[in-house]
Short mmCIF file of C-alpha atoms and ligand atoms in Angstrom, two decimals:
data_model
loop_
_atom_site.label_atom_id
_atom_site.label_comp_id
_atom_site.label_asym_id
_atom_site.label_seq_id
_atom_site.Cartn_x
_atom_site.Cartn_y
_atom_site.Cartn_z
CA MET A 1 -22.38 -27.40 -22.30
CA SER A 2 -19.65 -29.38 -20.32
CA GLU A 3 -19.89 -30.61 -16.97
CA GLN A 4 -16.92 -31.67 -14.80
CA ILE A 5 -17.04 -32.64 -10.99
CA PHE A 6 -14.71 -31.47 -8.09
CA ASP A 7 -14.42 -31.91 -4.55
CA VAL A 8 -14.18 -28.22 -3.79
CA ILE A 9 -15.18 -25.04 -5.59
CA VAL A 10 -14.17 -21.69 -4.70
CA ILE A 11 -15.92 -19.16 -6.26
CA GLY A 12 -13.78 -15.68 -6.02
CA GLY A 13 -9.85 -15.41 -6.69
CA GLY A 14 -9.10 -12.80 -3.86
CA PRO A 15 -6.68 -13.81 -1.14
CA GLY A 16 -9.89 -15.08 0.75
CA GLY A 17 -10.45 -17.67 -2.18
CA TYR A 18 -6.79 -18.42 -3.72
CA VAL A 19 -5.37 -19.32 -0.64
CA ALA A 20 -9.08 -21.69 0.25
CA ALA A 21 -7.80 -23.03 -3.33
CA ILE A 22 -4.42 -23.37 -2.28
CA ARG A 23 -5.15 -25.01 0.72
CA ALA A 24 -7.92 -27.61 -0.65
CA ALA A 25 -5.54 -28.37 -3.28
CA GLN A 26 -2.28 -29.10 -0.21
CA LEU A 27 -5.08 -31.45 1.58
CA GLY A 28 -5.59 -33.32 -2.09
CA LEU A 29 -8.64 -31.98 -2.55
CA ALA A 30 -9.68 -31.92 -6.36
CA THR A 31 -9.87 -27.55 -6.40
CA ALA A 32 -11.67 -25.20 -8.74
CA LEU A 33 -11.47 -21.68 -8.67
CA ILE A 34 -13.48 -19.63 -10.52
CA GLU A 35 -12.79 -15.79 -11.39
CA ARG A 36 -14.35 -13.40 -13.48
CA ASP A 37 -11.67 -10.83 -13.48
CA GLU A 38 -8.21 -10.65 -12.13
CA ILE A 39 -6.72 -13.36 -9.82
CA GLY A 40 -5.61 -12.00 -6.87
CA GLY A 41 -8.87 -9.91 -6.27
CA VAL A 42 -8.87 -6.28 -4.89
CA CYS A 43 -6.16 -7.27 -2.71
CA LEU A 44 -3.56 -8.05 -4.72
CA ASN A 45 -4.76 -5.35 -7.65
CA TRP A 46 -6.66 -2.73 -6.93
CA GLY A 47 -6.29 -2.53 -2.86
CA CYS A 48 -3.62 -3.52 -0.14
CA ILE A 49 -0.56 -3.45 -2.25
CA PRO A 50 -0.82 -1.21 -5.14
CA THR A 51 -2.10 1.29 -2.33
CA LYS A 52 1.29 0.23 -0.68
CA ALA A 53 3.58 0.60 -3.13
CA LEU A 54 2.01 3.98 -3.67
CA LEU A 55 2.30 5.10 -0.06
CA HIS A 56 5.92 3.93 0.30
CA SER A 57 6.88 6.45 -2.47
CA ALA A 58 5.30 8.90 -0.53
CA ASP A 59 7.29 7.74 2.38
CA VAL A 60 10.61 8.06 0.20
CA LEU A 61 9.67 11.49 -0.38
CA ARG A 62 8.66 12.47 3.21
CA GLU A 63 12.23 11.13 4.00
CA ILE A 64 14.07 12.71 1.29
CA GLN A 65 12.25 16.06 1.95
CA GLY A 66 13.67 15.94 5.71
CA ALA A 67 17.08 14.48 4.97
CA ALA A 68 18.85 17.93 6.10
CA ALA A 69 17.67 17.06 9.45
CA LEU A 70 20.21 13.91 9.41
CA GLY A 71 22.93 16.01 7.95
CA ILE A 72 22.33 14.93 4.27
CA ASP A 73 21.99 17.73 1.53
CA THR A 74 19.98 16.48 -1.59
CA GLY A 75 19.33 19.65 -3.69
CA PRO A 76 15.56 20.60 -5.09
CA VAL A 77 13.32 17.15 -4.64
CA SER A 78 10.84 16.16 -7.53
CA PHE A 79 8.74 13.49 -8.19
CA ASP A 80 6.93 11.60 -11.21
CA LEU A 81 3.54 10.97 -10.66
CA LYS A 82 3.11 8.68 -13.60
CA ARG A 83 6.39 6.86 -12.69
CA MET A 84 5.15 6.47 -8.86
CA VAL A 85 1.87 4.85 -10.53
CA ALA A 86 3.39 2.85 -12.94
CA ARG A 87 5.71 1.13 -10.78
CA SER A 88 2.61 0.74 -8.18
CA ARG A 89 0.70 -1.03 -11.52
CA ALA A 90 3.69 -3.13 -12.17
CA VAL A 91 3.54 -4.47 -8.56
CA ALA A 92 0.33 -5.25 -8.50
CA GLN A 93 1.20 -6.93 -11.97
CA GLN A 94 4.06 -8.82 -10.50
CA LEU A 95 1.98 -10.16 -7.59
CA ASN A 96 -0.90 -11.11 -10.27
CA ARG A 97 1.50 -13.58 -11.81
CA GLY A 98 3.06 -15.04 -8.90
CA VAL A 99 -0.43 -15.79 -7.72
CA THR A 100 -1.69 -17.21 -10.78
CA GLY A 101 1.98 -19.27 -10.75
CA LEU A 102 0.83 -20.93 -7.55
CA LEU A 103 -2.41 -21.92 -8.42
CA LYS A 104 -0.95 -23.93 -11.53
CA LYS A 105 1.99 -25.42 -9.15
CA ASN A 106 -0.88 -26.53 -6.88
CA LYS A 107 -2.81 -27.97 -9.51
CA VAL A 108 -5.62 -25.82 -9.25
CA THR A 109 -7.94 -26.06 -11.90
CA VAL A 110 -8.29 -22.09 -13.14
CA ILE A 111 -11.50 -20.88 -14.70
CA LYS A 112 -12.17 -17.59 -16.14
CA GLY A 113 -15.85 -16.13 -15.66
CA ALA A 114 -18.45 -15.22 -13.50
CA ALA A 115 -19.96 -18.10 -11.41
CA ARG A 116 -23.49 -18.40 -10.93
CA PHE A 117 -25.56 -20.81 -8.64
CA THR A 118 -28.01 -23.19 -10.36
CA GLU A 119 -28.90 -25.28 -7.69
CA PRO A 120 -26.71 -26.27 -4.03
CA GLY A 121 -23.67 -28.16 -5.42
CA ARG A 122 -23.65 -26.92 -8.76
CA VAL A 123 -22.85 -23.43 -10.56
CA SER A 124 -22.56 -22.55 -14.19
CA VAL A 125 -19.70 -20.52 -15.71
CA ASP A 126 -20.44 -17.91 -18.18
CA GLY A 127 -16.73 -17.36 -19.33
CA LYS A 128 -15.49 -18.29 -23.02
CA GLN A 129 -16.70 -21.43 -22.40
CA PRO A 130 -19.49 -21.98 -20.70
CA THR A 131 -19.66 -24.72 -18.22
CA THR A 132 -21.22 -26.37 -15.20
CA LEU A 133 -19.13 -26.99 -12.18
CA THR A 134 -20.53 -29.82 -9.08
CA ALA A 135 -19.04 -30.17 -5.99
CA ASP A 136 -19.92 -31.24 -2.16
CA ALA A 137 -18.55 -28.11 -0.86
CA ILE A 138 -19.05 -24.86 -2.53
CA VAL A 139 -17.27 -21.82 -1.47
CA ILE A 140 -18.05 -18.32 -2.45
CA ALA A 141 -14.68 -15.93 -1.65
CA THR A 142 -16.75 -12.91 -4.01
CA GLY A 143 -15.43 -9.95 -2.12
CA ALA A 144 -16.87 -6.88 -2.17
CA ARG A 145 -17.04 -3.41 -3.77
CA ALA A 146 -17.12 0.06 -2.57
CA LYS A 147 -20.21 1.88 -1.23
CA SER A 148 -22.08 4.64 -2.44
CA LEU A 149 -23.68 7.72 -0.67
CA PRO A 150 -27.63 8.29 -1.74
CA GLY A 151 -27.21 11.05 -4.37
CA ILE A 152 -23.50 10.92 -4.53
CA GLU A 153 -21.74 8.07 -6.54
CA ALA A 154 -18.22 7.71 -8.17
CA ASP A 155 -18.84 8.53 -11.43
CA GLY A 156 -14.65 7.63 -12.51
CA LYS A 157 -13.78 11.54 -13.64
CA ILE A 158 -14.54 14.32 -10.88
CA VAL A 159 -15.69 11.80 -7.69
CA TRP A 160 -13.29 8.35 -7.79
CA SER A 161 -13.53 5.56 -5.88
CA ALA A 162 -10.10 4.01 -4.66
CA ARG A 163 -9.92 2.67 -8.47
CA GLU A 164 -9.26 6.07 -9.80
CA ALA A 165 -7.60 7.25 -6.54
CA MET A 166 -4.59 5.02 -7.20
CA VAL A 167 -4.54 5.72 -11.10
CA PRO A 168 -4.30 9.70 -10.91
CA GLU A 169 -3.11 11.32 -14.32
CA THR A 170 -2.53 14.42 -12.31
CA LEU A 171 -2.06 15.89 -8.93
CA PRO A 172 -5.07 17.22 -7.92
CA LYS A 173 -4.66 20.52 -6.17
CA ARG A 174 -7.66 20.46 -3.90
CA LEU A 175 -8.87 17.36 -3.15
CA LEU A 176 -12.19 16.02 -0.64
CA VAL A 177 -11.73 12.89 0.90
CA ILE A 178 -14.94 11.43 1.91
CA GLY A 179 -14.52 9.13 4.73
CA ALA A 180 -11.58 8.76 7.44
CA GLY A 181 -11.71 4.81 7.68
CA ALA A 182 -8.51 3.01 6.76
CA ILE A 183 -8.75 3.77 2.85
CA GLY A 184 -9.95 7.39 2.79
CA ILE A 185 -6.98 8.25 5.50
CA GLU A 186 -4.41 6.42 3.43
CA PHE A 187 -5.20 8.53 0.24
CA ALA A 188 -5.25 11.72 2.62
CA SER A 189 -1.86 10.85 3.66
CA PHE A 190 -0.76 10.09 0.05
CA TYR A 191 -1.83 13.03 -1.67
CA ARG A 192 -0.92 15.60 1.18
CA THR A 193 2.77 14.36 1.66
CA LEU A 194 2.78 15.06 -2.71
CA GLY A 195 1.55 18.55 -2.46
CA SER A 196 -2.19 18.35 -2.35
CA ALA A 197 -4.66 20.39 -0.38
CA VAL A 198 -6.36 17.84 1.86
CA THR A 199 -9.89 18.27 3.42
CA VAL A 200 -10.92 15.05 4.92
CA ILE A 201 -14.68 14.76 6.23
CA GLU A 202 -16.56 11.93 8.28
CA MET A 203 -19.88 11.45 9.87
CA LEU A 204 -18.78 10.00 12.77
CA PRO A 205 -17.45 11.65 16.00
CA GLN A 206 -14.00 10.59 15.25
CA ILE A 207 -11.37 9.54 12.10
CA LEU A 208 -10.34 5.80 11.95
CA PRO A 209 -13.88 5.08 13.94
CA ALA A 210 -12.57 1.42 14.68
CA GLU A 211 -9.70 2.99 16.45
CA ASP A 212 -9.55 3.72 20.27
CA ALA A 213 -10.33 7.03 20.96
CA GLU A 214 -7.06 8.36 22.01
CA ILE A 215 -5.45 6.99 19.21
CA ALA A 216 -7.43 8.22 16.83
CA ALA A 217 -7.27 11.78 18.47
CA ALA A 218 -3.03 11.35 18.58
CA ALA A 219 -3.48 10.48 14.88
CA ARG A 220 -5.52 13.60 13.66
CA ALA A 221 -3.31 16.26 15.39
CA ALA A 222 -0.49 14.81 13.55
CA PHE A 223 -2.61 14.72 10.26
CA GLU A 224 -3.44 18.44 10.79
CA ALA A 225 0.11 19.12 11.98
CA ALA A 226 0.89 17.65 7.98
CA GLY A 227 -1.63 20.26 6.85
CA ILE A 228 -4.77 17.79 6.39
CA GLU A 229 -8.00 19.35 7.24
CA ILE A 230 -9.89 17.13 8.97
CA HIS A 231 -13.72 17.86 9.67
CA THR A 232 -15.49 15.34 11.83
CA SER A 233 -19.34 14.73 12.80
CA THR A 234 -19.96 16.20 9.43
CA SER A 235 -21.97 15.29 6.59
CA ILE A 236 -22.05 16.02 2.60
CA GLU A 237 -24.80 18.71 2.61
CA THR A 238 -24.95 19.12 -1.87
CA LEU A 239 -21.74 17.98 -4.07
CA THR A 240 -22.32 19.94 -7.58
CA ARG A 241 -19.94 19.00 -10.46
CA THR A 242 -18.82 21.66 -11.99
CA GLY A 243 -16.26 22.10 -15.16
CA ASN A 244 -13.34 20.22 -13.66
CA GLY A 245 -14.09 19.94 -10.49
CA LEU A 246 -16.12 20.19 -7.97
CA ASN A 247 -18.38 22.12 -5.24
CA ALA A 248 -19.25 20.79 -2.16
CA VAL A 249 -21.45 22.08 0.85
CA LEU A 250 -20.30 20.42 3.84
CA LYS A 251 -22.92 20.13 7.01
CA THR A 252 -20.37 20.53 9.94
CA ALA A 253 -21.68 20.49 13.86
CA ASN A 254 -20.68 24.59 13.41
CA GLY A 255 -22.97 25.18 10.75
CA LEU A 256 -22.11 24.74 6.69
CA ILE A 257 -19.28 25.58 5.20
CA GLU A 258 -18.35 25.65 1.09
CA GLY A 259 -15.28 24.31 -0.76
CA THR A 260 -14.14 23.97 -4.17
CA TYR A 261 -12.27 21.13 -5.09
CA ASP A 262 -10.63 19.49 -7.93
CA ARG A 263 -11.46 15.82 -6.86
CA ALA A 264 -13.35 13.85 -4.64
CA ILE A 265 -12.50 10.73 -3.45
CA LEU A 266 -15.14 8.26 -2.30
CA ALA A 267 -14.19 6.04 0.60
CA VAL A 268 -17.61 5.27 2.91
CA GLY A 269 -17.27 1.40 3.15
CA VAL A 270 -18.09 -1.47 1.19
CA THR A 271 -20.63 -3.71 0.20
CA GLY A 272 -20.27 -7.96 -0.36
CA ASN A 273 -20.80 -8.96 -4.07
CA ILE A 274 -23.91 -11.24 -3.61
CA GLU A 275 -26.03 -10.20 -6.48
CA SER A 276 -25.93 -12.30 -9.73
CA LEU A 277 -24.79 -15.50 -7.27
CA GLY A 278 -27.93 -17.06 -8.06
CA LEU A 279 -28.27 -17.38 -4.18
CA GLU A 280 -32.34 -17.52 -4.65
CA HIS A 281 -31.82 -20.99 -5.76
CA THR A 282 -29.98 -21.67 -2.73
CA ARG A 283 -30.67 -21.27 1.35
CA VAL A 284 -27.53 -19.08 1.62
CA ALA A 285 -28.84 -16.29 4.05
CA THR A 286 -27.88 -12.65 3.63
CA ASP A 287 -27.83 -9.97 5.83
CA ARG A 288 -27.08 -5.98 5.59
CA GLY A 289 -25.74 -7.27 1.97
CA PHE A 290 -23.18 -9.50 3.26
CA ILE A 291 -23.60 -13.15 3.37
CA ARG A 292 -24.26 -14.71 7.06
CA THR A 293 -22.05 -17.72 8.11
CA ASP A 294 -20.96 -19.79 11.74
CA HIS A 295 -18.07 -20.10 13.00
CA HIS A 296 -17.10 -22.59 10.29
CA ALA A 297 -18.09 -20.04 7.43
CA GLU A 298 -20.73 -22.10 6.27
CA THR A 299 -24.00 -20.82 5.25
CA ALA A 300 -27.37 -21.42 6.17
CA GLU A 301 -26.93 -24.03 3.21
CA PRO A 302 -25.44 -26.87 4.44
CA GLY A 303 -22.56 -27.58 2.08
CA ILE A 304 -22.33 -23.85 1.01
CA TYR A 305 -19.39 -21.88 2.74
CA ALA A 306 -18.26 -18.09 2.18
CA VAL A 307 -15.29 -16.58 3.38
CA GLY A 308 -13.71 -12.85 3.16
CA ASP A 309 -15.18 -9.30 2.40
CA VAL A 310 -18.59 -11.26 1.23
CA ALA A 311 -19.17 -12.59 4.62
CA GLY A 312 -19.21 -9.49 6.31
CA PRO A 313 -16.71 -7.04 8.50
CA PRO A 314 -14.24 -6.44 9.38
CA CYS A 315 -13.18 -6.58 5.21
CA LEU A 316 -9.65 -7.37 5.55
CA ALA A 317 -7.26 -9.53 3.12
CA HIS A 318 -5.80 -11.39 6.30
CA LYS A 319 -9.08 -11.89 7.74
CA ALA A 320 -9.98 -13.33 4.82
CA SER A 321 -7.26 -15.91 3.90
CA HIS A 322 -7.40 -17.13 7.60
CA GLU A 323 -11.22 -17.88 7.41
CA GLY A 324 -10.45 -19.67 3.53
CA VAL A 325 -7.86 -21.89 5.38
CA ALA A 326 -10.29 -22.62 8.39
CA CYS A 327 -12.83 -23.09 6.27
CA ILE A 328 -11.02 -25.64 3.96
CA GLU A 329 -9.77 -27.36 7.20
CA HIS A 330 -13.50 -27.80 8.31
CA ILE A 331 -14.35 -29.42 5.14
CA ALA A 332 -11.88 -31.50 4.81
CA GLY A 333 -12.31 -32.78 8.31
CA LEU A 334 -9.34 -31.31 10.13
CA GLU A 335 -9.52 -29.64 13.66
CA SER A 336 -9.69 -26.56 12.49
CA HIS A 337 -8.98 -22.50 13.59
CA PRO A 338 -11.90 -20.75 13.16
CA LEU A 339 -11.50 -17.06 13.08
CA ASN A 340 -12.24 -14.88 16.51
CA ARG A 341 -13.16 -11.78 15.34
CA ASN A 342 -11.61 -10.09 18.22
CA ARG A 343 -8.01 -11.29 17.22
CA ILE A 344 -7.80 -9.64 14.00
CA PRO A 345 -5.13 -7.07 13.45
CA GLY A 346 -6.07 -3.89 11.76
CA CYS A 347 -3.73 -1.06 10.08
CA THR A 348 -3.66 1.68 8.36
CA TYR A 349 -0.42 2.86 6.12
CA SER A 350 -0.49 6.23 6.11
CA HIS A 351 1.99 8.69 7.86
CA PRO A 352 2.22 8.33 10.84
CA GLN A 353 0.87 4.71 10.53
CA ILE A 354 -1.65 3.19 13.23
CA ALA A 355 -2.28 -0.69 14.29
CA SER A 356 -4.52 -2.16 16.57
CA ILE A 357 -5.44 -5.64 18.02
CA GLY A 358 -8.40 -6.14 20.17
CA LEU A 359 -10.85 -4.36 22.32
CA THR A 360 -10.71 -0.57 22.72
CA GLU A 361 -10.52 0.93 25.92
CA ARG A 362 -14.55 2.17 25.26
CA ALA A 363 -15.38 -1.49 24.39
CA ALA A 364 -13.81 -3.35 26.99
CA ALA A 365 -15.90 -0.69 28.96
CA ALA A 366 -18.92 -1.88 27.15
CA ALA A 367 -18.17 -5.06 27.54
CA GLY A 368 -18.42 -4.76 31.06
CA ARG A 369 -14.23 -5.28 31.78
CA THR A 370 -12.66 -3.25 34.37
CA VAL A 371 -9.32 -2.30 32.74
CA ARG A 372 -6.16 -1.47 33.56
CA ILE A 373 -4.54 0.97 30.78
CA GLY A 374 -0.68 1.15 29.83
CA ARG A 375 0.16 4.08 28.14
CA PHE A 376 3.64 5.05 26.59
CA PRO A 377 4.28 8.20 24.31
CA LEU A 378 7.44 7.48 21.90
CA ILE A 379 9.05 10.54 23.26
CA GLY A 380 9.96 8.26 25.26
CA ASN A 381 11.97 5.86 23.25
CA GLY A 382 15.54 6.08 22.50
CA LYS A 383 15.30 4.30 18.41
CA ALA A 384 12.50 6.82 17.70
CA ILE A 385 13.98 9.88 19.09
CA ALA A 386 17.53 8.51 17.04
CA VAL A 387 15.34 8.06 13.41
CA GLY A 388 13.88 10.82 13.81
CA ASP A 389 10.07 9.84 14.32
CA SER A 390 9.03 10.42 18.01
CA ASN A 391 5.51 11.63 17.33
CA GLY A 392 3.37 8.13 18.54
CA LEU A 393 1.75 6.27 20.98
CA ILE A 394 1.23 2.90 22.35
CA LYS A 395 -1.55 1.71 24.38
CA THR A 396 -2.59 -1.55 26.19
CA VAL A 397 -5.87 -2.41 27.68
CA PHE A 398 -5.84 -5.22 30.34
CA ASP A 399 -8.26 -7.06 32.36
CA THR A 400 -7.77 -5.97 35.77
CA THR A 401 -8.89 -9.53 37.66
CA THR A 402 -7.58 -11.70 34.95
CA GLY A 403 -4.40 -9.88 33.56
CA GLU A 404 -5.76 -10.56 30.37
CA LEU A 405 -4.78 -8.55 27.66
CA LEU A 406 -7.29 -7.82 25.77
CA GLY A 407 -6.48 -5.14 23.62
CA ALA A 408 -3.26 -2.94 22.19
CA HIS A 409 -3.42 0.39 20.02
CA MET A 410 -0.62 2.21 18.47
CA VAL A 411 -0.05 5.05 16.08
CA GLY A 412 3.58 5.54 15.12
CA PRO A 413 6.46 4.70 12.80
CA GLY A 414 6.33 1.10 11.86
CA VAL A 415 3.75 0.08 14.11
CA THR A 416 2.08 -1.80 11.32
CA GLU A 417 4.82 -4.34 11.37
CA LEU A 418 4.92 -4.09 15.31
CA ILE A 419 1.50 -4.83 15.96
CA GLN A 420 2.09 -8.67 15.08
CA GLY A 421 4.31 -8.89 18.89
CA PHE A 422 0.62 -8.03 20.44
CA ALA A 423 -1.18 -10.17 17.95
CA ILE A 424 0.77 -12.99 18.89
CA ALA A 425 0.46 -11.95 22.79
CA ILE A 426 -3.34 -12.19 22.62
CA GLY A 427 -3.57 -15.32 20.17
CA ALA A 428 -1.29 -17.36 22.78
CA GLU A 429 -3.18 -15.77 25.84
CA VAL A 430 0.09 -14.76 27.65
CA THR A 431 -0.39 -12.68 30.94
CA GLU A 432 0.51 -9.51 32.01
CA ALA A 433 3.27 -10.94 33.83
CA GLU A 434 4.91 -12.99 31.01
CA LEU A 435 4.51 -9.54 29.03
CA ILE A 436 7.16 -8.19 31.36
CA ALA A 437 8.98 -11.07 31.87
CA THR A 438 9.95 -10.82 28.31
CA VAL A 439 13.42 -9.70 26.65
CA PHE A 440 12.87 -6.98 24.40
CA PRO A 441 15.71 -5.70 21.90
CA HIS A 442 17.26 -2.42 22.25
CA PRO A 443 17.21 -0.34 20.42
CA THR A 444 13.95 -1.13 19.25
CA ILE A 445 10.98 0.72 19.14
CA SER A 446 9.47 -2.48 20.23
CA GLU A 447 10.78 -1.68 23.67
CA ALA A 448 7.66 0.81 23.54
CA MET A 449 5.62 -1.99 23.48
CA HIS A 450 7.15 -3.29 26.59
CA GLU A 451 6.68 -0.12 28.78
CA SER A 452 3.05 0.39 27.85
CA VAL A 453 2.70 -2.88 29.44
CA LEU A 454 4.55 -1.98 32.58
CA ALA A 455 2.95 1.44 32.45
CA ALA A 456 -0.43 -0.52 32.94
CA TYR A 457 1.35 -2.16 36.16
CA GLY A 458 2.97 1.36 37.29
CA ARG A 459 5.99 0.13 36.12
CA ALA A 460 7.35 2.29 33.57
CA LEU A 461 10.76 2.80 33.16
CA HIS A 462 11.92 5.45 30.60
CA ILE A 463 8.57 8.50 31.42
C1 FAD B 501 -8.21 1.04 -1.69
C2 FAD B 501 -8.46 -0.68 -0.87
C3 FAD B 501 -6.81 -0.37 -0.10
C4 FAD B 501 -6.96 -1.83 0.86
N1 FAD B 501 -5.78 -1.98 1.94
C5 FAD B 501 -6.02 -3.19 2.72
C6 FAD B 501 -4.93 -3.18 3.49
O1 FAD B 501 -3.73 -2.65 3.49
N2 FAD B 501 -5.28 -4.47 3.79
C7 FAD B 501 -5.75 -5.28 4.27
O2 FAD B 501 -6.04 -6.16 5.10
N3 FAD B 501 -7.01 -5.08 3.77
C8 FAD B 501 -7.22 -4.10 2.80
N4 FAD B 501 -8.09 -3.94 1.81
C9 FAD B 501 -9.26 -4.98 1.72
C10 FAD B 501 -9.04 -5.65 1.10
O3 FAD B 501 -8.78 -5.07 -0.43
C11 FAD B 501 -10.03 -7.07 1.27
O4 FAD B 501 -10.28 -6.97 2.34
C12 FAD B 501 -9.90 -8.28 0.47
O5 FAD B 501 -9.26 -7.87 -0.66
C13 FAD B 501 -10.97 -9.42 0.57
O6 FAD B 501 -10.46 -10.26 -0.24
P1 FAD B 501 -11.40 -11.16 -0.60
O7 FAD B 501 -11.05 -12.59 -1.21
O8 FAD B 501 -12.61 -11.84 0.40
O9 FAD B 501 -12.32 -9.84 -1.75
P2 FAD B 501 -11.58 -9.82 -3.33
O10 FAD B 501 -10.56 -9.35 -2.88
O11 FAD B 501 -13.01 -8.79 -3.48
O12 FAD B 501 -11.81 -10.69 -4.16
C14 FAD B 501 -12.74 -11.27 -4.51
C15 FAD B 501 -12.72 -12.01 -6.26
O13 FAD B 501 -13.72 -12.31 -6.16
C16 FAD B 501 -14.58 -12.74 -7.76
N5 FAD B 501 -15.71 -12.55 -7.96
C17 FAD B 501 -17.07 -11.47 -7.79
N6 FAD B 501 -17.78 -12.30 -8.26
C18 FAD B 501 -17.89 -13.49 -8.70
C19 FAD B 501 -18.53 -14.04 -9.77
N7 FAD B 501 -19.40 -14.31 -9.36
N8 FAD B 501 -17.52 -15.00 -9.99
C20 FAD B 501 -16.28 -15.45 -10.36
N9 FAD B 501 -15.63 -14.18 -9.90
C21 FAD B 501 -15.81 -13.26 -8.55
C22 FAD B 501 -13.71 -10.69 -8.45
O14 FAD B 501 -13.57 -10.53 -9.57
C23 FAD B 501 -12.42 -10.46 -6.91
O15 FAD B 501 -11.46 -10.87 -7.79
C24 FAD B 501 -8.46 -3.01 1.08
C25 FAD B 501 -9.38 -2.14 0.28
C26 FAD B 501 -8.94 -1.28 -0.63
C27 FAD B 501 -10.21 -1.03 -1.68
#
């Protein structure tokens, strides 16, 4: 078995891992990236990107179906699910090839196989050519996988995980989505637009549990208006697979209800890929399925780092890549920019879209902050009315004493692109006065962000 020596070894080629590897190579460090499956990880191959390709097809379909209101007659509109799925897979493959090329261009040594620690500073790879690698710094970026519920496992046929839900062969007539986080809601929105009868259940009292309650309520009203049946504070009492479908008894706040569905999607969160890494040969500590790290992403074993989903929530690609870069810069002795978990935007690409950053009103109150709230409904925004999509709300949360923007929460068209404006504002710690003095272009939906800030100070102009 050969032995190779590097400055940095990265385990896992998802956004946390490949970005870390590229940054390390940019800094002149001899870098190896070990990936057991596909470069790009869940994000590029089976997560963010292919789902957004599918959701884009659904958005276009919805727009065409609503074209008559814009003075455009299309005749009957149909779609081909197979071609939608094929395009989504082609997009994922294009990005996979792109990232593979970037790693090559940056002279990262890519090794195919599953890595396992044999001792701190040393991993073995059980690929085609078993090898041992050593380095002073090893970054674990092995991601996470979908969780099951006690007694309910995804079987890939009747009960889908996100993977099968992304490559349907036929459209389920009746679909049960278990879990109303971002992933569950995106699938619910996609399938509803295509015509499935969709029921979403969530154990917690609100859908999109990480979002501000008011925004989640506005999003729920829009999903229900689109025909999605939603039950919160609801769990599965029994789930019985039948010939080509399932029966589910749902335990709601108002008693038991029974439903028959063609397929169910299980979207109840993720757990870190920490098994089979040989962590028992190190002092790396774990907590409830994830690796524990400090603010430089270093584990309890000096020289071993963990970034991305495997290092704990929020399990988002941009959190993974930011941590990857910051961790490598720390390893290289640069002044790095550690992740502030309160400043990570979260987006749901359903229709309507939902996007947020920072503290919700409830979290701010729980943190003992006295807050001023700004609210601006998109019905007061000229551009939203012009594009025929004025159902939405922008909410801002300010600290009453300091004027600090603590959080921003949005539901409506294009908000997943707009949230970055507030991300920059929060990151740069701008004051309410600076936000008020900022010029927003007209006519844009971004003007509603400005109005929401103005509203927090009793100065909204268009409501
Ligand atoms: C359906 C879906 C939609 C999503 N949409 C979004 C979205 O819109 N926006 C967003 O920010 N996030 C989204 N996510 C989450 C996002 O995909 C993850 O947060 C992101 O992929 C995490 O990146 P990572 O690098 O930590 O891990 P991953 O992308 O999971 O990559 C980890 C890699 O490590 C490899 N690996 C594991 N163990 C080993 C080993 N022992 N040896 C070698 N290789 C190993 C795996 O094969 C994998 O390729 C979505 C997820 C899903 C499932």
